[in-house]
PDB file of C-alpha atoms and ligand atoms in Angstrom:
ATOM      1  CA  MET A  15       0.000   0.000   0.000  1.00 64.00           C
ATOM      2  CA  SER A  16       1.409   3.389  -0.852  1.00 87.00           C
ATOM      3  CA  LEU A  17       0.823   6.203   1.574  1.00 96.00           C
ATOM      4  CA  LYS A  18       0.238   9.733   0.384  1.00 97.00           C
ATOM      5  CA  GLN A  19       3.142  12.136   0.820  1.00 98.00           C
ATOM      6  CA  ARG A  20       1.859  15.281   2.501  1.00 98.00           C
ATOM      7  CA  ILE A  21       3.420  18.660   3.205  1.00 98.00           C
ATOM      8  CA  CYS A  22       2.122  20.413   6.326  1.00 99.00           C
ATOM      9  CA  PRO A  23       3.301  23.974   6.892  1.00 99.00           C
ATOM     10  CA  SER A  24       3.532  24.840  10.576  1.00 99.00           C
ATOM     11  CA  ILE A  25       1.706  28.136  10.984  1.00 98.00           C
ATOM     12  CA  LEU A  26       3.941  28.884  13.975  1.00 98.00           C
ATOM     13  CA  ALA A  27       6.389  30.397  11.481  1.00 98.00           C
ATOM     14  CA  ALA A  28       3.714  32.469   9.712  1.00 98.00           C
ATOM     15  CA  ASP A  29       3.215  36.212  10.152  1.00 98.00           C
ATOM     16  CA  PHE A  30       0.552  36.219  12.887  1.00 98.00           C
ATOM     17  CA  THR A  31      -0.569  39.736  11.996  1.00 98.00           C
ATOM     18  CA  LYS A  32      -2.108  38.239   8.832  1.00 98.00           C
ATOM     19  CA  LEU A  33      -2.660  34.614   9.792  1.00 98.00           C
ATOM     20  CA  GLY A  34      -5.699  33.993   7.579  1.00 98.00           C
ATOM     21  CA  GLU A  35      -3.851  35.169   4.469  1.00 98.00           C
ATOM     22  CA  GLU A  36      -0.768  33.188   5.437  1.00 98.00           C
ATOM     23  CA  CYS A  37      -2.858  30.000   5.713  1.00 99.00           C
ATOM     24  CA  GLU A  38      -4.591  30.642   2.392  1.00 98.00           C
ATOM     25  CA  ALA A  39      -1.245  31.325   0.767  1.00 98.00           C
ATOM     26  CA  VAL A  40       0.310  27.960   1.685  1.00 99.00           C
ATOM     27  CA  LEU A  41      -2.860  26.069   0.752  1.00 98.00           C
ATOM     28  CA  ALA A  42      -2.909  27.812  -2.638  1.00 98.00           C
ATOM     29  CA  ALA A  43       0.788  26.930  -2.965  1.00 98.00           C
ATOM     30  CA  GLY A  44       0.075  23.202  -2.663  1.00 98.00           C
ATOM     31  CA  ALA A  45       0.172  22.462   1.068  1.00 98.00           C
ATOM     32  CA  ASP A  46      -1.893  19.474   2.176  1.00 98.00           C
ATOM     33  CA  TRP A  47      -2.574  20.191   5.845  1.00 98.00           C
ATOM     34  CA  LEU A  48      -2.183  23.185   8.158  1.00 99.00           C
ATOM     35  CA  HIS A  49      -0.115  22.205  11.201  1.00 99.00           C
ATOM     36  CA  VAL A  50      -1.237  24.144  14.277  1.00 99.00           C
ATOM     37  CA  ASP A  51       1.251  24.150  17.167  1.00 99.00           C
ATOM     38  CA  VAL A  52      -0.519  24.626  20.485  1.00 99.00           C
ATOM     39  CA  MET A  53       1.816  25.312  23.435  1.00 98.00           C
ATOM     40  CA  ASP A  54       0.849  26.038  27.018  1.00 98.00           C
ATOM     41  CA  GLY A  55       4.052  27.282  28.645  1.00 98.00           C
ATOM     42  CA  HIS A  56       3.976  24.260  30.962  1.00 98.00           C
ATOM     43  CA  PHE A  57       4.629  21.097  28.977  1.00 98.00           C
ATOM     44  CA  VAL A  58       6.911  23.161  26.752  1.00 98.00           C
ATOM     45  CA  PRO A  59       8.712  26.452  27.460  1.00 98.00           C
ATOM     46  CA  ASN A  60       6.652  28.575  25.086  1.00 98.00           C
ATOM     47  CA  ILE A  61       3.068  29.800  24.727  1.00 98.00           C
ATOM     48  CA  THR A  62       1.495  30.037  21.286  1.00 98.00           C
ATOM     49  CA  ILE A  63      -2.136  29.754  20.237  1.00 97.00           C
ATOM     50  CA  GLY A  64      -5.250  27.914  21.341  1.00 98.00           C
ATOM     51  CA  ILE A  65      -8.904  27.082  20.807  1.00 98.00           C
ATOM     52  CA  PRO A  66     -10.157  30.494  19.546  1.00 98.00           C
ATOM     53  CA  VAL A  67      -7.542  30.528  16.789  1.00 98.00           C
ATOM     54  CA  VAL A  68      -8.534  27.024  15.653  1.00 98.00           C
ATOM     55  CA  ARG A  69     -12.177  28.173  15.616  1.00 98.00           C
ATOM     56  CA  ALA A  70     -11.302  31.244  13.561  1.00 98.00           C
ATOM     57  CA  LEU A  71      -9.277  29.221  11.062  1.00 98.00           C
ATOM     58  CA  ARG A  72     -12.112  26.724  10.683  1.00 98.00           C
ATOM     59  CA  ALA A  73     -14.581  29.551   9.995  1.00 98.00           C
ATOM     60  CA  ARG A  74     -12.357  31.162   7.398  1.00 98.00           C
ATOM     61  CA  LEU A  75     -11.142  27.912   5.787  1.00 98.00           C
ATOM     62  CA  PRO A  76     -14.008  25.416   5.911  1.00 98.00           C
ATOM     63  CA  ASP A  77     -12.238  22.866   3.691  1.00 98.00           C
ATOM     64  CA  ALA A  78      -8.729  23.044   5.161  1.00 98.00           C
ATOM     65  CA  PHE A  79      -7.452  20.041   7.111  1.00 99.00           C
ATOM     66  CA  LEU A  80      -6.426  21.321  10.539  1.00 99.00           C
ATOM     67  CA  ASP A  81      -3.695  19.149  12.047  1.00 99.00           C
ATOM     68  CA  VAL A  82      -3.564  20.263  15.678  1.00 99.00           C
ATOM     69  CA  HIS A  83      -0.412  19.400  17.620  1.00 99.00           C
ATOM     70  CA  LEU A  84      -1.106  19.707  21.329  1.00 99.00           C
ATOM     71  CA  MET A  85       2.009  20.439  23.363  1.00 99.00           C
ATOM     72  CA  ILE A  86       0.023  20.961  26.543  1.00 98.00           C
ATOM     73  CA  SER A  87       0.007  19.350  29.960  1.00 98.00           C
ATOM     74  CA  ASP A  88      -3.648  18.388  29.935  1.00 98.00           C
ATOM     75  CA  PRO A  89      -4.867  17.011  26.605  1.00 98.00           C
ATOM     76  CA  ASP A  90      -7.368  14.819  28.495  1.00 98.00           C
ATOM     77  CA  GLN A  91      -9.196  18.020  29.419  1.00 98.00           C
ATOM     78  CA  PHE A  92      -8.880  19.986  26.175  1.00 98.00           C
ATOM     79  CA  ALA A  93      -8.761  17.616  23.168  1.00 99.00           C
ATOM     80  CA  GLU A  94     -12.517  17.552  22.632  1.00 98.00           C
ATOM     81  CA  GLU A  95     -12.705  21.357  22.843  1.00 98.00           C
ATOM     82  CA  PHE A  96     -10.204  21.603  20.004  1.00 99.00           C
ATOM     83  CA  ILE A  97     -12.246  19.152  17.931  1.00 99.00           C
ATOM     84  CA  LYS A  98     -15.422  21.154  18.552  1.00 98.00           C
ATOM     85  CA  ALA A  99     -13.530  24.237  17.413  1.00 99.00           C
ATOM     86  CA  GLY A 100     -12.651  22.524  14.136  1.00 98.00           C
ATOM     87  CA  ALA A 101      -9.568  20.297  14.518  1.00 99.00           C
ATOM     88  CA  ASP A 102      -9.503  17.390  12.056  1.00 99.00           C
ATOM     89  CA  LEU A 103      -6.619  15.631  13.763  1.00 99.00           C
ATOM     90  CA  ILE A 104      -5.274  15.787  17.307  1.00 99.00           C
ATOM     91  CA  SER A 105      -1.710  14.875  18.231  1.00 99.00           C
ATOM     92  CA  PHE A 106      -0.823  14.572  21.885  1.00 99.00           C
ATOM     93  CA  HIS A 107       2.269  13.512  23.786  1.00 98.00           C
ATOM     94  CA  PRO A 108       2.045  10.286  25.826  1.00 98.00           C
ATOM     95  CA  GLU A 109       3.780  11.953  28.808  1.00 98.00           C
ATOM     96  CA  THR A 110       0.832  14.308  29.187  1.00 98.00           C
ATOM     97  CA  SER A 111      -2.146  11.958  29.342  1.00 98.00           C
ATOM     98  CA  PHE A 112      -3.273   9.896  32.321  1.00 98.00           C
ATOM     99  CA  HIS A 113      -5.321   7.687  30.002  1.00 98.00           C
ATOM    100  CA  PRO A 114      -3.773   7.694  26.532  1.00 98.00           C
ATOM    101  CA  HIS A 115      -5.801   4.753  25.231  1.00 98.00           C
ATOM    102  CA  GLY A 116      -9.009   6.324  26.460  1.00 98.00           C
ATOM    103  CA  LEU A 117      -8.038   9.677  24.969  1.00 98.00           C
ATOM    104  CA  ILE A 118      -7.420   8.101  21.559  1.00 98.00           C
ATOM    105  CA  GLN A 119     -10.899   6.563  21.738  1.00 98.00           C
ATOM    106  CA  ARG A 120     -12.445   9.878  22.752  1.00 98.00           C
ATOM    107  CA  ILE A 121     -10.707  11.774  19.954  1.00 99.00           C
ATOM    108  CA  LYS A 122     -12.074   9.303  17.402  1.00 98.00           C
ATOM    109  CA  THR A 123     -15.556   9.315  18.907  1.00 98.00           C
ATOM    110  CA  ALA A 124     -15.535  13.098  18.637  1.00 98.00           C
ATOM    111  CA  GLY A 125     -14.895  12.725  14.908  1.00 98.00           C
ATOM    112  CA  ALA A 126     -11.195  13.485  14.549  1.00 99.00           C
ATOM    113  CA  LYS A 127      -8.111  11.460  13.710  1.00 98.00           C
ATOM    114  CA  ALA A 128      -5.802  10.509  16.570  1.00 99.00           C
ATOM    115  CA  CYS A 129      -2.024  10.761  16.644  1.00 99.00           C
ATOM    116  CA  LEU A 130       0.611  10.142  19.305  1.00 99.00           C
ATOM    117  CA  SER A 131       3.603  12.464  19.277  1.00 98.00           C
ATOM    118  CA  ILE A 132       6.952  10.989  20.303  1.00 98.00           C
ATOM    119  CA  ASN A 133       9.646  13.285  21.677  1.00 98.00           C
ATOM    120  CA  PRO A 134      13.335  12.781  20.821  1.00 98.00           C
ATOM    121  CA  GLY A 135      13.999  11.171  24.207  1.00 98.00           C
ATOM    122  CA  THR A 136      10.829   9.088  24.360  1.00 98.00           C
ATOM    123  CA  PRO A 137      11.232   5.399  23.482  1.00 98.00           C
ATOM    124  CA  ILE A 138       8.956   3.857  20.878  1.00 98.00           C
ATOM    125  CA  SER A 139       7.749   1.338  23.452  1.00 98.00           C
ATOM    126  CA  CYS A 140       5.158   4.050  24.234  1.00 98.00           C
ATOM    127  CA  LEU A 141       3.371   2.685  21.158  1.00 98.00           C
ATOM    128  CA  ASP A 142       2.730  -0.690  22.825  1.00 98.00           C
ATOM    129  CA  TYR A 143      -1.026  -1.263  23.127  1.00 98.00           C
ATOM    130  CA  LEU A 144      -1.712   2.109  21.461  1.00 98.00           C
ATOM    131  CA  GLY A 145      -0.115   1.980  18.011  1.00 97.00           C
ATOM    132  CA  ASP A 146      -2.770  -0.114  16.305  1.00 97.00           C
ATOM    133  CA  ASP A 147      -5.477   2.375  17.260  1.00 98.00           C
ATOM    134  CA  LEU A 148      -3.691   5.416  15.879  1.00 98.00           C
ATOM    135  CA  ASP A 149      -4.319   7.143  12.566  1.00 98.00           C
ATOM    136  CA  MET A 150      -0.860   8.682  12.627  1.00 98.00           C
ATOM    137  CA  ILE A 151       2.376   8.582  14.626  1.00 99.00           C
ATOM    138  CA  LEU A 152       4.345  11.817  14.956  1.00 99.00           C
ATOM    139  CA  VAL A 153       8.094  11.563  15.414  1.00 99.00           C
ATOM    140  CA  MET A 154       9.513  14.779  16.845  1.00 99.00           C
ATOM    141  CA  SER A 155      12.863  15.589  15.261  1.00 99.00           C
ATOM    142  CA  VAL A 156      13.429  18.507  17.652  1.00 99.00           C
ATOM    143  CA  ASN A 157      12.464  19.018  21.266  1.00 98.00           C
ATOM    144  CA  PRO A 158       9.066  20.683  21.153  1.00 98.00           C
ATOM    145  CA  GLY A 159       8.742  24.341  22.024  1.00 98.00           C
ATOM    146  CA  PHE A 160      10.151  26.400  19.201  1.00 98.00           C
ATOM    147  CA  GLY A 161      10.341  26.583  15.439  1.00 98.00           C
ATOM    148  CA  GLY A 162      13.622  26.988  13.617  1.00 98.00           C
ATOM    149  CA  GLN A 163      15.625  24.319  15.485  1.00 98.00           C
ATOM    150  CA  SER A 164      18.022  21.817  13.892  1.00 98.00           C
ATOM    151  CA  PHE A 165      16.902  18.319  12.945  1.00 98.00           C
ATOM    152  CA  ILE A 166      18.009  15.654  15.476  1.00 98.00           C
ATOM    153  CA  PRO A 167      19.455  12.765  13.411  1.00 98.00           C
ATOM    154  CA  SER A 168      18.349   9.947  15.762  1.00 98.00           C
ATOM    155  CA  ALA A 169      14.815  10.613  14.502  1.00 98.00           C
ATOM    156  CA  LEU A 170      15.750   8.693  11.347  1.00 98.00           C
ATOM    157  CA  GLU A 171      16.395   5.432  13.172  1.00 98.00           C
ATOM    158  CA  LYS A 172      13.238   5.920  15.187  1.00 98.00           C
ATOM    159  CA  ILE A 173      11.151   6.480  12.060  1.00 98.00           C
ATOM    160  CA  SER A 174      12.518   3.376  10.361  1.00 98.00           C
ATOM    161  CA  LYS A 175      11.824   1.216  13.420  1.00 98.00           C
ATOM    162  CA  ILE A 176       8.262   2.527  13.622  1.00 98.00           C
ATOM    163  CA  ARG A 177       7.766   2.014   9.876  1.00 98.00           C
ATOM    164  CA  LYS A 178       8.828  -1.647  10.164  1.00 98.00           C
ATOM    165  CA  ARG A 179       6.385  -2.175  12.990  1.00 98.00           C
ATOM    166  CA  PHE A 180       3.477  -0.231  11.447  1.00 98.00           C
ATOM    167  CA  PRO A 181       3.725  -0.526   7.655  1.00 98.00           C
ATOM    168  CA  SER A 182       0.445   1.192   6.834  1.00 97.00           C
ATOM    169  CA  VAL A 183       0.087   4.012   9.374  1.00 98.00           C
ATOM    170  CA  ASP A 184       0.863   7.627   8.489  1.00 98.00           C
ATOM    171  CA  ILE A 185       4.186   8.672  10.024  1.00 99.00           C
ATOM    172  CA  GLN A 186       4.653  12.403  10.443  1.00 99.00           C
ATOM    173  CA  VAL A 187       7.957  14.089  11.180  1.00 99.00           C
ATOM    174  CA  ASP A 188       8.140  17.513  12.809  1.00 99.00           C
ATOM    175  CA  GLY A 189      11.123  19.773  13.407  1.00 98.00           C
ATOM    176  CA  GLY A 190      13.967  21.071  11.267  1.00 98.00           C
ATOM    177  CA  ILE A 191      12.582  19.693   7.991  1.00 99.00           C
ATOM    178  CA  LYS A 192      13.966  21.417   4.886  1.00 98.00           C
ATOM    179  CA  VAL A 193      14.296  20.801   1.163  1.00 98.00           C
ATOM    180  CA  GLU A 194      17.837  19.549   1.888  1.00 98.00           C
ATOM    181  CA  ASN A 195      16.907  16.788   4.373  1.00 98.00           C
ATOM    182  CA  ILE A 196      13.339  15.785   3.507  1.00 98.00           C
ATOM    183  CA  ALA A 197      14.437  12.965   1.172  1.00 98.00           C
ATOM    184  CA  LYS A 198      16.330  11.076   3.866  1.00 98.00           C
ATOM    185  CA  VAL A 199      13.392  11.409   6.236  1.00 98.00           C
ATOM    186  CA  LYS A 200      11.139   9.955   3.560  1.00 98.00           C
ATOM    187  CA  GLU A 201      13.716   7.221   2.930  1.00 98.00           C
ATOM    188  CA  ALA A 202      13.524   6.291   6.618  1.00 98.00           C
ATOM    189  CA  GLY A 203       9.760   5.830   6.283  1.00 98.00           C
ATOM    190  CA  ALA A 204       7.964   9.101   7.006  1.00 98.00           C
ATOM    191  CA  ASN A 205       5.221  10.252   4.633  1.00 98.00           C
ATOM    192  CA  VAL A 206       3.793  13.371   6.332  1.00 99.00           C
ATOM    193  CA  PHE A 207       6.205  16.283   6.662  1.00 99.00           C
ATOM    194  CA  VAL A 208       5.797  19.347   8.876  1.00 99.00           C
ATOM    195  CA  ALA A 209       7.848  22.362   7.882  1.00 99.00           C
ATOM    196  CA  GLY A 210       7.548  25.760   9.505  1.00 98.00           C
ATOM    197  CA  SER A 211      10.476  28.059   8.890  1.00 98.00           C
ATOM    198  CA  ALA A 212      11.596  26.255   5.716  1.00 98.00           C
ATOM    199  CA  ILE A 213       8.318  27.264   4.048  1.00 99.00           C
ATOM    200  CA  TYR A 214       7.289  30.487   5.761  1.00 98.00           C
ATOM    201  CA  LYS A 215      10.745  32.035   5.747  1.00 98.00           C
ATOM    202  CA  SER A 216      11.239  31.184   2.071  1.00 98.00           C
ATOM    203  CA  GLU A 217      10.751  33.712  -0.711  1.00 98.00           C
ATOM    204  CA  ASP A 218       8.148  31.714  -2.591  1.00 98.00           C
ATOM    205  CA  TYR A 219       5.943  29.224  -0.723  1.00 98.00           C
ATOM    206  CA  ARG A 220       4.923  27.430  -3.912  1.00 98.00           C
ATOM    207  CA  VAL A 221       8.479  26.890  -5.110  1.00 98.00           C
ATOM    208  CA  THR A 222       9.544  25.547  -1.709  1.00 98.00           C
ATOM    209  CA  ILE A 223       6.586  23.169  -1.418  1.00 98.00           C
ATOM    210  CA  GLU A 224       7.179  21.927  -4.967  1.00 98.00           C
ATOM    211  CA  GLN A 225      10.863  21.368  -4.221  1.00 98.00           C
ATOM    212  CA  MET A 226       9.893  19.371  -1.133  1.00 98.00           C
ATOM    213  CA  LEU A 227       7.388  17.267  -3.062  1.00 98.00           C
ATOM    214  CA  ASP A 228       9.983  16.648  -5.807  1.00 98.00           C
ATOM    215  CA  GLN A 229      12.305  15.230  -3.158  1.00 98.00           C
ATOM    216  CA  VAL A 230       9.738  12.791  -1.755  1.00 98.00           C
ATOM    217  CA  ARG A 231       7.851  11.608  -4.859  1.00 92.00           C
TER     218      ARG A 231
HETATM  219  C1  DX5 B 316       8.072  22.456  17.498  1.00 52.40           C
HETATM  220  C2  DX5 B 316       6.830  22.427  16.660  1.00 52.40           C
HETATM  221  C3  DX5 B 316       7.090  22.367  15.204  1.00 52.40           C
HETATM  222  C4  DX5 B 316       7.821  23.560  14.668  1.00 52.40           C
HETATM  223  C5  DX5 B 316       8.373  23.251  13.323  1.00 52.40           C
HETATM  224  O1  DX5 B 316       7.723  22.438  18.827  1.00 52.40           O
HETATM  225  O2  DX5 B 316       6.044  21.280  16.995  1.00 52.40           O
HETATM  226  O3  DX5 B 316       5.907  22.125  14.473  1.00 52.40           O
HETATM  227  O4  DX5 B 316       7.013  24.689  14.584  1.00 52.40           O
HETATM  228  O5  DX5 B 316       9.116  24.355  12.896  1.00 52.40           O
HETATM  229  P1  DX5 B 316      10.425  24.216  11.994  1.00 52.40           P
HETATM  230  O6  DX5 B 316      10.006  23.517  10.733  1.00 52.40           O
HETATM  231  O7  DX5 B 316      10.852  25.607  11.811  1.00 52.40           O
HETATM  232  O8  DX5 B 316      11.394  23.354  12.784  1.00 52.40           O
HETATM  233 ZN1   ZN B 317       4.357  20.678  15.653  1.00 52.40          ZN
END
């Protein structure tokens, strides 16, 4: 089975003074999903955006796929609120949930796709008893908290181990992805690629997204 290769711009690197336009621009330039980085200043050392922004994006972009990456200490409390606001997919970190299996079930019951996000230092044994229920597995290739960090190479080995174990699940990679390294990440087994600064800090979003897709197709 061949999995679709998807490019997901992280809006964290967008110009927040014109966020709606910035989202429309990457979608018009060929982006597949909008990656929304939610940070609470507790699980990670940064505070970004939350439920009202997801609601506003959903209202402005009814057809966009909103991939919501929760880097918050209490996804058990807030995941369903994000889905009500318009999230199509929820990623959460296993360290943050008291009941990860139950949360995956609740996310799916609420009508969204469920994804577990694995930090650089988190072993893939966290997928035991959870992996088969997931729509996607997110391998963090930086420590979560900030855009613009350098790719951590051990993510490659982690991705290839996960790909062997779960041949048909979407594997997303997030952090430090650029035109120059996306091919080796794909080679390792990822098929969904988050890129923040590499797209939003580039001169031409379309050219950058096309260059990325050329590398992975
Ligand atoms: C990091 C976030 C990433 C980040 C990606 O905590 O989860 O999505 O914004 O940004 P770049 O592509 O600039 O590393
Ligand atoms: Zn992210």
